[in-house]
Short mmCIF file of C-alpha atoms and ligand atoms in Angstrom, two decimals:
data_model
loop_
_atom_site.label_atom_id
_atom_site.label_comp_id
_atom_site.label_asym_id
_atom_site.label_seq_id
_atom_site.Cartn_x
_atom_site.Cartn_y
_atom_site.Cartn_z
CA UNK C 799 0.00 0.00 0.00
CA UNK C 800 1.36 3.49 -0.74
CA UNK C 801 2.30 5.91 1.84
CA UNK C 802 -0.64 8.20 2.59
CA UNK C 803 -0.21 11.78 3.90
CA UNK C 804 -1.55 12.31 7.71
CA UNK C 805 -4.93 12.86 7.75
CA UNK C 806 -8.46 11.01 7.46
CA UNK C 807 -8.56 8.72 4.64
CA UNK C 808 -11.41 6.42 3.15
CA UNK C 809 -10.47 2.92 2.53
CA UNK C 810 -9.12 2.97 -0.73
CA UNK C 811 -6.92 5.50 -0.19
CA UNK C 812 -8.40 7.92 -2.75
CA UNK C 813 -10.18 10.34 -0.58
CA UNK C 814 -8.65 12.66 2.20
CA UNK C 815 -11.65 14.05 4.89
CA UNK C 816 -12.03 17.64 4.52
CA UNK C 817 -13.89 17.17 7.97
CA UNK C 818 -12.60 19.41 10.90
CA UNK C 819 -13.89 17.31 13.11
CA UNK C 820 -15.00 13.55 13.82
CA UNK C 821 -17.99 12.92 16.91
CA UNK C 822 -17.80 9.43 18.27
CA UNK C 823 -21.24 9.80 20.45
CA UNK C 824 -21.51 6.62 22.53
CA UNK C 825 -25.77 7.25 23.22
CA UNK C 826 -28.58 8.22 20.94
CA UNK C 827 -28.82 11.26 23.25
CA UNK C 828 -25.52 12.44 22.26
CA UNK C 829 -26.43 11.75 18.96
CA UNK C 830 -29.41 14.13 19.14
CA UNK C 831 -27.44 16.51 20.56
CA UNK C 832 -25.04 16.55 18.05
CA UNK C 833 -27.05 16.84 15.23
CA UNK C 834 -29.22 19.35 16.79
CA UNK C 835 -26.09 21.55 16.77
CA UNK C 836 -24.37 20.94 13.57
CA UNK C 837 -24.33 23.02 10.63
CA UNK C 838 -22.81 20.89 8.16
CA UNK C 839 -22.64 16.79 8.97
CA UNK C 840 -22.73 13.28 7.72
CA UNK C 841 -22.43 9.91 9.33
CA UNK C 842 -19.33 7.82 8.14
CA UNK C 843 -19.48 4.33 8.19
CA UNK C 844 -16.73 2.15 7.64
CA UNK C 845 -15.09 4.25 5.10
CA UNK C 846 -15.18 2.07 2.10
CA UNK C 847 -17.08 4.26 -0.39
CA UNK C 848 -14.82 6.01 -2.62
CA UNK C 849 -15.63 9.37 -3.23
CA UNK C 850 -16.52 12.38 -0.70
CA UNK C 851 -20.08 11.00 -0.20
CA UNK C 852 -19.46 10.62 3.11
CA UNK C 853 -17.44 14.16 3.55
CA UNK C 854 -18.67 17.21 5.62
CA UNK C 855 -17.38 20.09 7.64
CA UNK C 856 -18.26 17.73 10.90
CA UNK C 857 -18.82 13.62 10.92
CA UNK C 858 -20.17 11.53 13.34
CA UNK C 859 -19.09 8.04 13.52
CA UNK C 860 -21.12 5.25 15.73
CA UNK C 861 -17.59 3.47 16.71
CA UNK C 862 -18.02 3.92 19.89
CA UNK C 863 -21.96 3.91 19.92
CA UNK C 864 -23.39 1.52 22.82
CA UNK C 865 -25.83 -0.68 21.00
CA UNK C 866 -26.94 -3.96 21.68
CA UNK C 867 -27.99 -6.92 18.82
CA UNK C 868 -31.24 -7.80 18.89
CA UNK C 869 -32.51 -10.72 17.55
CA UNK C 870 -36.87 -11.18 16.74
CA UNK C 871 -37.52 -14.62 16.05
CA UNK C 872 -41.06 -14.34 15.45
CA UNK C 873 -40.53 -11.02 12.87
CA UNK C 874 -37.97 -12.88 11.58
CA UNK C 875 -35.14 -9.76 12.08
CA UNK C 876 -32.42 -8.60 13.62
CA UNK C 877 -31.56 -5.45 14.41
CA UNK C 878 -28.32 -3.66 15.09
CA UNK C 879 -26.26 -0.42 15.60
CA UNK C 880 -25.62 1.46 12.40
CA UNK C 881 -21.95 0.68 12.63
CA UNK C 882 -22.49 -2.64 12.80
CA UNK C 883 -20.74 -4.21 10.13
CA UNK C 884 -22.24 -7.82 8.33
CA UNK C 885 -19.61 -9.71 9.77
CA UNK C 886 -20.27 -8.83 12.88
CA UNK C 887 -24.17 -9.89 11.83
CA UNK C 888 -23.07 -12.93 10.76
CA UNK C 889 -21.08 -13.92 14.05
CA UNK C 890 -24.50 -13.18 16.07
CA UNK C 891 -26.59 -15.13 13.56
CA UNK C 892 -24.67 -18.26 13.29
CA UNK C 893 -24.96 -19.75 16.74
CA UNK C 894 -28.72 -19.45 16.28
CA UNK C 895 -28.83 -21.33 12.94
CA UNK C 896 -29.81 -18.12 11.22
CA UNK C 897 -28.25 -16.12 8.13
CA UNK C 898 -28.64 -13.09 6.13
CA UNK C 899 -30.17 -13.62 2.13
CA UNK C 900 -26.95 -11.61 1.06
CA UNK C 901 -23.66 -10.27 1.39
CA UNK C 902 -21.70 -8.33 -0.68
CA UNK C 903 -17.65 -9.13 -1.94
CA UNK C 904 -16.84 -8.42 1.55
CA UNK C 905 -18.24 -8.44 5.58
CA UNK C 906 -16.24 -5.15 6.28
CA UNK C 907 -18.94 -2.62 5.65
CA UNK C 908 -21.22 -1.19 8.35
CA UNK C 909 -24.89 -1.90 7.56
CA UNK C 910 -26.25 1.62 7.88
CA UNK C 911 -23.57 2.57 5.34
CA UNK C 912 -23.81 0.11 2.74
CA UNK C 913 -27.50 0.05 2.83
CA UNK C 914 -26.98 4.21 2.28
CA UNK C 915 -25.47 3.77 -1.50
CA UNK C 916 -27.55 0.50 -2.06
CA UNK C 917 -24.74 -2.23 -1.81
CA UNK C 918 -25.64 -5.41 -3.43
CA UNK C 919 -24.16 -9.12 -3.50
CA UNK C 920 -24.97 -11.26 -6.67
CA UNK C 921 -27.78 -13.68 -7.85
CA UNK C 922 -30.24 -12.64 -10.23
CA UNK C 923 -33.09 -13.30 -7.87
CA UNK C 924 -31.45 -11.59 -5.01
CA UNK C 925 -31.99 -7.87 -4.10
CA UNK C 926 -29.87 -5.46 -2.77
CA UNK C 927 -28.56 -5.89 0.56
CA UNK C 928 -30.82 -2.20 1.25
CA UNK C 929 -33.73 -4.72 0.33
CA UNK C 930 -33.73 -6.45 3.27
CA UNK C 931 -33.93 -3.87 5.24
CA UNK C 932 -37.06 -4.54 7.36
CA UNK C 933 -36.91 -1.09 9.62
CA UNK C 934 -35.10 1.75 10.61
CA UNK C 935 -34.25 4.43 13.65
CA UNK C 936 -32.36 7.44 12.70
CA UNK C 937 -31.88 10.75 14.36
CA UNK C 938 -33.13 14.08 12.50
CA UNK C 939 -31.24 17.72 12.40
CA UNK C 940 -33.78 18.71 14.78
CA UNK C 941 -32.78 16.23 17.36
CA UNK C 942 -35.73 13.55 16.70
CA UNK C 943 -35.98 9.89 16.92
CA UNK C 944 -37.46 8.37 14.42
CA UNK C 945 -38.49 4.90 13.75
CA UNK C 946 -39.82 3.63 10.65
CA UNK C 947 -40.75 0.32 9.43
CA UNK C 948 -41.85 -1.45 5.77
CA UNK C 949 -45.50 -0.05 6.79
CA UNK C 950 -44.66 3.64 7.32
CA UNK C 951 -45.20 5.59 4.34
CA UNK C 952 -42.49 6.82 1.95
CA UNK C 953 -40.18 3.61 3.93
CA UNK C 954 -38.68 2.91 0.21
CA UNK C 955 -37.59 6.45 0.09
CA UNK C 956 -35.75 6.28 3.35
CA UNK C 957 -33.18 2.76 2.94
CA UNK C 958 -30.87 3.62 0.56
CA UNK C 959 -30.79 7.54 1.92
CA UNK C 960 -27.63 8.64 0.59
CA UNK C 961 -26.82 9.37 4.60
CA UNK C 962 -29.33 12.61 3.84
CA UNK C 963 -32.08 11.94 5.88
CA UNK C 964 -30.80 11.38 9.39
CA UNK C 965 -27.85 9.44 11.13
CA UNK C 966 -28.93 5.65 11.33
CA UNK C 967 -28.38 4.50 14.45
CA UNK C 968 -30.26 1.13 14.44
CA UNK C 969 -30.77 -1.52 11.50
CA UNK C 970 -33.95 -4.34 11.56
CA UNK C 971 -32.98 -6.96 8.93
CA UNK C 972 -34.44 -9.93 7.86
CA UNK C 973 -32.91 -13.25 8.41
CA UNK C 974 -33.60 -16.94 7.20
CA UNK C 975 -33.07 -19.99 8.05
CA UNK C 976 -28.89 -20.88 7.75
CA UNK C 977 -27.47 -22.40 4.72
CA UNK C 978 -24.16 -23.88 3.81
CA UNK C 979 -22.99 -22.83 0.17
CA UNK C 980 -20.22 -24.37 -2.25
CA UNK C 981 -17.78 -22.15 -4.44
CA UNK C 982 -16.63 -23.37 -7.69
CA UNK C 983 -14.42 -21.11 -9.93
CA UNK C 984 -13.89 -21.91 -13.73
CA UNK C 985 -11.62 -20.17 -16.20
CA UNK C 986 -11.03 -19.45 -19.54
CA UNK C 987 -14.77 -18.14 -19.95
CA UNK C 988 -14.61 -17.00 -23.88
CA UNK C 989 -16.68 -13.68 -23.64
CA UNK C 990 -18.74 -15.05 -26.65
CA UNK C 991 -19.98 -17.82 -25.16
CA UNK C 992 -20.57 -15.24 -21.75
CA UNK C 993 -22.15 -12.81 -24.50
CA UNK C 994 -24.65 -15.58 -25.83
CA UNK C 995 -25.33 -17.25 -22.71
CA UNK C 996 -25.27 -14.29 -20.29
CA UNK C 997 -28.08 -14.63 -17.95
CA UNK C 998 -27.69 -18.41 -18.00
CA UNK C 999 -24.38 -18.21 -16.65
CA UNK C 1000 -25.48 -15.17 -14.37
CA UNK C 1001 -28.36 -17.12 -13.18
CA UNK C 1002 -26.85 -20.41 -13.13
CA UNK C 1003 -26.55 -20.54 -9.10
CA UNK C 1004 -28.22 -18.59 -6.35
CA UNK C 1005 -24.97 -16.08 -6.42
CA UNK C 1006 -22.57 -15.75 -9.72
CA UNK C 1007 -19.97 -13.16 -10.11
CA UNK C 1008 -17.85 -13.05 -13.47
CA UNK C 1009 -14.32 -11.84 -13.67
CA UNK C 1010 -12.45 -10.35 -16.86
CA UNK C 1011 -10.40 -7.59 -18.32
CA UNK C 1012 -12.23 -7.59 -21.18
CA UNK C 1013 -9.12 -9.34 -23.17
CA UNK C 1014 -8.17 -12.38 -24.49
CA UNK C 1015 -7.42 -14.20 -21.62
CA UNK C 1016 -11.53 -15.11 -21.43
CA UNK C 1017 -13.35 -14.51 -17.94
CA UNK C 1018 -13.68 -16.59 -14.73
CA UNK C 1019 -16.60 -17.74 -12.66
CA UNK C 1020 -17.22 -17.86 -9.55
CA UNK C 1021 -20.18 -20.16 -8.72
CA UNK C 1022 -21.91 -19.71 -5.26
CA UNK C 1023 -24.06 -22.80 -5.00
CA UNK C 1024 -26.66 -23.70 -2.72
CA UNK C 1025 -25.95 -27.11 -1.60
CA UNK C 1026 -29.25 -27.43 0.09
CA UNK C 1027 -30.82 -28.41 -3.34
CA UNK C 1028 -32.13 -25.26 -4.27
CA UNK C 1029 -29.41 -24.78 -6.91
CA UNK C 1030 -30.11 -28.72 -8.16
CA UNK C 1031 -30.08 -27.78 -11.95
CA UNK C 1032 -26.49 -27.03 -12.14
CA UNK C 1033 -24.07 -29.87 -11.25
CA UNK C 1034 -20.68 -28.33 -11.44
CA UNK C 1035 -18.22 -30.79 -13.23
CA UNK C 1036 -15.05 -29.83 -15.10
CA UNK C 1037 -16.74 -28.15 -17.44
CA UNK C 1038 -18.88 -24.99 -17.54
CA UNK C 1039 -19.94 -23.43 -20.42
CA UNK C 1040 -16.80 -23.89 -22.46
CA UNK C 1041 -15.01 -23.06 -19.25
CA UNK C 1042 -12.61 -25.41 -17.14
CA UNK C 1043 -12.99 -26.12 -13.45
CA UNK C 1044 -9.61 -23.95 -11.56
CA UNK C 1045 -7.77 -26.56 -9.55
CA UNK C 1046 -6.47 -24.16 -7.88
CA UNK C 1047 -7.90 -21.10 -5.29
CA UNK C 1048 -8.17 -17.49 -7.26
CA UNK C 1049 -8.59 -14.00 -5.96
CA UNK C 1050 -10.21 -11.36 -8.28
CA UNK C 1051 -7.50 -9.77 -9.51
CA UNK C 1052 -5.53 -12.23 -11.89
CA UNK C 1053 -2.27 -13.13 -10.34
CA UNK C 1054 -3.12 -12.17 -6.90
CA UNK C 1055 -2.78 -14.72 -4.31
CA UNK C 1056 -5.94 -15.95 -3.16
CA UNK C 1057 -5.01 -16.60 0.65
CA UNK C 1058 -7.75 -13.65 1.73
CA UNK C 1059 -10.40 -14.98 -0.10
CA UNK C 1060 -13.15 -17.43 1.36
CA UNK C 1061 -12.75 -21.44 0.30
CA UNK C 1062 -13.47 -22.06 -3.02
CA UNK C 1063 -13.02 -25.83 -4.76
CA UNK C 1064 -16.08 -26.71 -3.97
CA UNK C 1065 -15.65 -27.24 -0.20
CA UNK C 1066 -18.81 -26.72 1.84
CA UNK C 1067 -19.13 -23.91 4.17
CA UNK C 1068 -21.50 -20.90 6.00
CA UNK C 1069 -23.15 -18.81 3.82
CA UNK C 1070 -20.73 -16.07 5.82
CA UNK C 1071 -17.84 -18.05 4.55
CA UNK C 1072 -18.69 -18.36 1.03
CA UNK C 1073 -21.44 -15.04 0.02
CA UNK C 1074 -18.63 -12.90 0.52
CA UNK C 1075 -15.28 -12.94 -1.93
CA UNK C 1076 -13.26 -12.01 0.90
CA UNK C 1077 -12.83 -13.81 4.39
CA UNK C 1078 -13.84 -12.26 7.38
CA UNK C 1079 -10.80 -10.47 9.04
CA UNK C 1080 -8.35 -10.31 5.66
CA UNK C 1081 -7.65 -7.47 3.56
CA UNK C 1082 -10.38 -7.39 0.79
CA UNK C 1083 -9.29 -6.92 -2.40
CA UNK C 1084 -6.24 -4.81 -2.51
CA UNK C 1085 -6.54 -2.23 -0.67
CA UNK C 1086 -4.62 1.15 -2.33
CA UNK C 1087 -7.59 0.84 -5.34
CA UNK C 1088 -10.75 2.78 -6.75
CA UNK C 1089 -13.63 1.24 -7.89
CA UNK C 1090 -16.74 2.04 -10.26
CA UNK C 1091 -19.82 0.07 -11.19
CA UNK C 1092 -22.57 1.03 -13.69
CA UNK C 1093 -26.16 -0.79 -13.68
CA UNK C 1094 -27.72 -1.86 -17.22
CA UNK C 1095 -31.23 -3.43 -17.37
CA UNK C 1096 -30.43 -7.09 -17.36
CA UNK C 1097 -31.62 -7.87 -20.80
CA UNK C 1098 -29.06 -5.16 -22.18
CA UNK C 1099 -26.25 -6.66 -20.35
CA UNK C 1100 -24.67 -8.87 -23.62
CA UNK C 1101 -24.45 -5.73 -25.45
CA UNK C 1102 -23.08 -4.00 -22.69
CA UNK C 1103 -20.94 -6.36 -22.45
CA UNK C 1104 -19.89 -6.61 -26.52
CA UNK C 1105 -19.93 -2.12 -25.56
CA UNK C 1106 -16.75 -2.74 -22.98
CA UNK C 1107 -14.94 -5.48 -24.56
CA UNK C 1108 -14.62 -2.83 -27.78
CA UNK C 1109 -12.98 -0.58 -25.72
CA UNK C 1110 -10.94 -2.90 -23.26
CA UNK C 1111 -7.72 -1.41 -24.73
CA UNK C 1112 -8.27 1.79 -23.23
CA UNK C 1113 -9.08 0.67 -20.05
CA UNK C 1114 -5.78 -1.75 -19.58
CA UNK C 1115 -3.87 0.79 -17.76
CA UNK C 1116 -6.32 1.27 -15.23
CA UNK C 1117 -7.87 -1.78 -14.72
CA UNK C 1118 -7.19 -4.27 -12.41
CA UNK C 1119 -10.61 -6.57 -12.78
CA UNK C 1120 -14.01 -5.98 -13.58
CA UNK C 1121 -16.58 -8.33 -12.05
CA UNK C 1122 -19.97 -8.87 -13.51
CA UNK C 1123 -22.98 -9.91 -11.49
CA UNK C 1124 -27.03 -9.47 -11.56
CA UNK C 1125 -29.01 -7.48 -9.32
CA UNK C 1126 -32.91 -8.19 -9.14
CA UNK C 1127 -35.12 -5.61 -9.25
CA UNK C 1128 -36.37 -3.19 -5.73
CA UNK C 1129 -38.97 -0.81 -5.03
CA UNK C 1130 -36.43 1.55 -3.11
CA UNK C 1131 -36.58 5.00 -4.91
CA UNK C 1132 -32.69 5.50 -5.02
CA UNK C 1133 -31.99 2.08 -5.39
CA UNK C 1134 -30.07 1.52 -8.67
CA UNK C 1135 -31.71 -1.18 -9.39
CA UNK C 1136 -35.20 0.52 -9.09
CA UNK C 1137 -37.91 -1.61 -11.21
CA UNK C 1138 -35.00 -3.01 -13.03
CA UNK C 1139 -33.56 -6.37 -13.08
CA UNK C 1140 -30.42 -5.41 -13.69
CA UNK C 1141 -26.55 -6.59 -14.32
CA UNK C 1142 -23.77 -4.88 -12.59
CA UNK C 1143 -20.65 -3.93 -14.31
CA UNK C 1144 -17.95 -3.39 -11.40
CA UNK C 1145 -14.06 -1.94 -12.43
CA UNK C 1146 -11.41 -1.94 -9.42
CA UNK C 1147 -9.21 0.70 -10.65
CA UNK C 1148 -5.46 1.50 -9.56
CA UNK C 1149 -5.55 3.84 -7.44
CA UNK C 1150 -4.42 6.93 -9.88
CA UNK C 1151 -7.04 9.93 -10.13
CA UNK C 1152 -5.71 10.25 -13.99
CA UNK C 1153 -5.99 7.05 -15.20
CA UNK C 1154 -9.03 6.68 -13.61
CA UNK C 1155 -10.57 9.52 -14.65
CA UNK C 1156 -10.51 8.73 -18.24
CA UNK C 1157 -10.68 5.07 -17.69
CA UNK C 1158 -13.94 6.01 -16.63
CA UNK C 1159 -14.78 8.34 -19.01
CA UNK C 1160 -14.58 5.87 -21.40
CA UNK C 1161 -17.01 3.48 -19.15
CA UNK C 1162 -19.98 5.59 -19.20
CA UNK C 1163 -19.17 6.58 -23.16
CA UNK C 1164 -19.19 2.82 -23.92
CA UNK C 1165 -22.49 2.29 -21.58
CA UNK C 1166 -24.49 5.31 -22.12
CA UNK C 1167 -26.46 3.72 -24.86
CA UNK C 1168 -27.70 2.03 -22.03
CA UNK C 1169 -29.30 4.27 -19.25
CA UNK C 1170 -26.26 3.38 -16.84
CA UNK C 1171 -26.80 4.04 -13.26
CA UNK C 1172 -23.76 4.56 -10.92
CA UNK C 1173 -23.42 3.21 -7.96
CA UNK C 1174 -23.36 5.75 -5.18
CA UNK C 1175 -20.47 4.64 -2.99
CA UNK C 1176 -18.37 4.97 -6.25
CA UNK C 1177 -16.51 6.91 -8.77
CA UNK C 1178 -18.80 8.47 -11.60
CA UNK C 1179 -18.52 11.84 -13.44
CA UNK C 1180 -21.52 13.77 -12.22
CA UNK C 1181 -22.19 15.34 -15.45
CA UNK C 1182 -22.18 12.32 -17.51
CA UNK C 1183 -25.50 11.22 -15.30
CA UNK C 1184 -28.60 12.55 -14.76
CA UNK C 1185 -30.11 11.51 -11.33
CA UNK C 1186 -33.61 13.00 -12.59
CA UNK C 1187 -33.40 11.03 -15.70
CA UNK C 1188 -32.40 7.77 -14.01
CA UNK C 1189 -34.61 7.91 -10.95
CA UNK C 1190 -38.27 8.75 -11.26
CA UNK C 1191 -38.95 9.25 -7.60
CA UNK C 1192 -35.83 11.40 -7.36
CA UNK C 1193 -38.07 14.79 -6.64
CA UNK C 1194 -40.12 12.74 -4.06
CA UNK C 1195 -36.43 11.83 -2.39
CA UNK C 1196 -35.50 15.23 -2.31
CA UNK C 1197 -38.84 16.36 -0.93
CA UNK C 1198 -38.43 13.98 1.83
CA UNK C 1199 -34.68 15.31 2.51
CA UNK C 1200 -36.32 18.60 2.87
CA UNK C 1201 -38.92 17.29 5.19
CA UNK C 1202 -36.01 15.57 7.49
CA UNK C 1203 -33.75 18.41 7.04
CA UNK C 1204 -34.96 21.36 6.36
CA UNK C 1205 -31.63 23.33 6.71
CA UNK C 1206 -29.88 20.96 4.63
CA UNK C 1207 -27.85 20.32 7.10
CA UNK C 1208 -26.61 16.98 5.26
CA UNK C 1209 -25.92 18.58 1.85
CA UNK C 1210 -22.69 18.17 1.17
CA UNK C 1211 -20.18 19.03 -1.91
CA UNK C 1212 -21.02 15.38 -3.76
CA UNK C 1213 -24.53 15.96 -3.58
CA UNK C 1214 -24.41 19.34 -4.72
CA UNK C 1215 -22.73 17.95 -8.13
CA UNK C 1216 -24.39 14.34 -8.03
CA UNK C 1217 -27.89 15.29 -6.97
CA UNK C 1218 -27.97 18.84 -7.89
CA UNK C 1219 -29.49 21.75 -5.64
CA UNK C 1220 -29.26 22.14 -1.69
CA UNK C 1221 -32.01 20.27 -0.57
CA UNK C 1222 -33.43 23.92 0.54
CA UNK C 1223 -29.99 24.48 2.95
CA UNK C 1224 -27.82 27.58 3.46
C1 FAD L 1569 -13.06 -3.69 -1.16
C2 FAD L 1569 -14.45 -3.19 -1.41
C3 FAD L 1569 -15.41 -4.05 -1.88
C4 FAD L 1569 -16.72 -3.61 -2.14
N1 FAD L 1569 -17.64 -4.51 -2.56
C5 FAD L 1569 -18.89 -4.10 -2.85
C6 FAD L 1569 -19.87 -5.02 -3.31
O1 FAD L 1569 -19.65 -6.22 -3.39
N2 FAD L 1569 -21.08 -4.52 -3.66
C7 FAD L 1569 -21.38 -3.20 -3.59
O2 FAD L 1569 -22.50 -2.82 -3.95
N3 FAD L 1569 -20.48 -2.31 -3.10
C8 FAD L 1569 -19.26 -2.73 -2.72
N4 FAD L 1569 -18.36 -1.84 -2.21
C9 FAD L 1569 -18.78 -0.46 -1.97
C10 FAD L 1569 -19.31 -0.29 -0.53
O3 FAD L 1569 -20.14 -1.35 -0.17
C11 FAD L 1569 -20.11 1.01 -0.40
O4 FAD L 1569 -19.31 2.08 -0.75
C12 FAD L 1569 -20.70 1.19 1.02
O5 FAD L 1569 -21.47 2.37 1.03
C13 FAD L 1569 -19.62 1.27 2.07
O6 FAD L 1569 -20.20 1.29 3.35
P1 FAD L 1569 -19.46 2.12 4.50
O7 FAD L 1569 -19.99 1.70 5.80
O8 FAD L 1569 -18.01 2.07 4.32
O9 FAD L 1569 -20.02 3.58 4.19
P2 FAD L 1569 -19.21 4.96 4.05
O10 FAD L 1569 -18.37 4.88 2.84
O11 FAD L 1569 -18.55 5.29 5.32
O12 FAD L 1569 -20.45 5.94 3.78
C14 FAD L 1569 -21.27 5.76 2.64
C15 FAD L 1569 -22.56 6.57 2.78
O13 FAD L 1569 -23.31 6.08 3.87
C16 FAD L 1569 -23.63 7.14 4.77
N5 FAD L 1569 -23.64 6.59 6.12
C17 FAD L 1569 -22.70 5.83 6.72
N6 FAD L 1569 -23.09 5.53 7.98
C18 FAD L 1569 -24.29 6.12 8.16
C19 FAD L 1569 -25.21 6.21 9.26
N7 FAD L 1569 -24.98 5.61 10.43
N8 FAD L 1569 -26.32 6.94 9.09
C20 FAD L 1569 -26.59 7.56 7.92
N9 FAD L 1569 -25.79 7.51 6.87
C21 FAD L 1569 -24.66 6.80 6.98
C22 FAD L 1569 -22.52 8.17 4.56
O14 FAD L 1569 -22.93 9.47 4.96
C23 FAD L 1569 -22.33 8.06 3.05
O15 FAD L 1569 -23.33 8.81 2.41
C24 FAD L 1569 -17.06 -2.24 -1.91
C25 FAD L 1569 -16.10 -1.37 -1.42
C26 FAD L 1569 -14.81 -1.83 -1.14
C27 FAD L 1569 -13.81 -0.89 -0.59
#
């Protein structure tokens, strides 16, 4: 990892707080307090968005928050603190035979955070992780407590918030019953056979995520399988599409070595161990990075697809994978996959603001035929999107922003250029 000057980073390493100051309230009442005060505040989570989404004059982060896990047995939910992240989920829900429907590549994240920007796993009839979201408590600009559930009104407005309506202190998700899950990984996917087969091979297990640099080294895939007999139609052999069966473990990034990622060869294990691409206390991914990811309607993904690989040559010096999975469709306003079943093109980027700039210029030239939406945590160029094109509830969203914070108190520089306006604020 390169050396980073002092000062407040994000993850990746490719954003440096602007924030004077950070809170680290330990009750809700110090919460309240706080945000009764501030001016000009967001809630960080656990840093691993990659822009200044999560950037303000003052932050609060729920570190050191006091919050206990709470499990419902008869709603069928859990709820947690905000900060929470899904790893620590998972580690309550095991002992109790219960799981989450979803993770995403890794357990790092905090919930409240990664259900802000709409964070997804894979598995084209699996939603978002914001879509198990079964309530919420967050604390207003004025000070209030407010708890919401799926039968308040405007609740799909309010999960995947952006962090503009109110700090989210506590989480209520739904669980099922626990499930043990079997990771297979072929290579030497030819992206024609991907192209004509796409949401066979997307669909082809309850969570699929396809690898590739767009060249002519073909992709790989990474097969999540049930092995509770829900995923019965595909028996994984040597052969997958055209593809061969990796004898050996693989991390996303070609040449990597694969000893953070969770088991693959097929060897049984918790849906903890396997949902995720990265094991529980590693370093995901790599770690000095960027990453973007653009959402196509499902049916448009092959062309998408044929779109990138036509311009894979000038994305080589920026790209270090690009990972391919579906999304189904939500009801949550912001959600990018609002009414749309959708496939998910992800790029982990060095971490060079250059490169990556025009890397992803050329992304969102090569997709735009196809009503691309970004996701939030992640680099996009604000004025290659229009949020009021892509999102038809985006005035109701903004209405309700007003309603929860009337001084715009939340508005911050991103949303100013990826939203537009402020929200009614100073
Ligand atoms: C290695 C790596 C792998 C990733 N894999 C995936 C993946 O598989 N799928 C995917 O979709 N994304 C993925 N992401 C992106 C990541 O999930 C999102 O950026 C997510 O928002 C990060 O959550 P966080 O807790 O770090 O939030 P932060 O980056 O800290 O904040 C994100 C937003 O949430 C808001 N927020 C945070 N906490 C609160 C709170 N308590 N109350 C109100 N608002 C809050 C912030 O204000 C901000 O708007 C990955 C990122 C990394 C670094």
């Amino acid at each position: 990892m390169s050396e980073r000057e002092p000062g407040e980073w994000n993850w990746g390493g490719s954003h440096r707080f602007r924030a004077a100051r950070i809170h680290r309230p330990h009750t809700i009442d110090d919460v309240a307090a706080i945000a009764r005060e501030a001016t000009s505040l967001r809630a960080i989570g656990s840093r691993h968005s990659f822009t200044d989404i999560a950037d303000s004059a003052e932050l609060v982060s729920l570190d050191e928050f006091d919050t206990e896990m709470t499990l419902d047995e008869d709603a069928g939910t859990v709820t947690v603190g905000g900060q929470a992240t899904y790893g620590d989920v998972a580690r309550l829900l095991e002992p109790h035979g219960l799981a989450l429907r979803n993770m995403a590549s890794l357990p790092h994240i905090s919930v409240a955070g990664a259900i802000a920007t709409g964070t997804h796993g894979g598995g084209v009839a699996n939603g978002s992780l914001a879509t198990a979201v079964a309530g919420l408590e967050f604390v207003t600009t004025a000070g209030e407590i407010v708890h919401v559930d799926r039968s308040s009104i405007d609740f799909e407005g309010m999960v995947v918030s952006l962090g503009a309506l109110g700090i989210v202190t506590r989480v209520s998700l739904d669980v099922v019953f626990d499930y043990d899950i079997e990771q297979h990984v072929f290579e030497h996917l030819s992206h024609d056979v991907l192209a004509s087969a796409f949401e066979a091979i997307l669909g082809a297990a309850y969570s699929v995520s396809v690898f590739t640099s767009y060249d002519r080294d073909g992709a790989r895939v990474w097969i999540k399988r049930r092995v509770d007999g829900r995923d019965r139609s595909l028996r994984p052999g040597q052969i997958f599409h055209e593809a061969i069966a990796a004898t050996t473990a693989h991390h996303p990034i070609r040449g990597a070595a694969a000893d953070q990622c969770t088991r693959q060869l097929g060897v049984p294990g918790s849906w903890a161990d396997r949902l995720p691409h990265f094991r529980i206390g590693s370093t995901p991914s790599v770690g000095d990075e960027q990453q973007s990811e653009f959402f196509v309607a499902l049916a448009d993904g092959p062309a998408a697809l044929d779109a990138l690989r036509g311009v894979a040559g000038d994305l080589a010096d920026a790209l270090l994978t690009s990972e391919i999975r579906a999304v189904a469709a939500d009801e949550l306003w912001l959600s990018p996959q609002y009414r749309r079943d959708s496939a998910a093109f992800h790029f982990t980027w060095v971490n060079d603001a250059d490169l990556v700039d025009r890397a992803v210029r050329v992304v969102e030239e090569a997709l735009g035929p196809f009503a691309p939406r970004p996701h939030w945590g992640k680099v996009f160029h604000a004025d290659s999107f229009s949020a009021s094109d892509a999102y038809e509830c985006l005035d109701d969203f903004v209405e309700l922003a007003r309603r929860f914070d009337p001084h715009g108190v939340f508005v911050n520089d991103w949303w100013r250029r990826c939203i537009g306006g402020d929200n009614g604020g100073p």
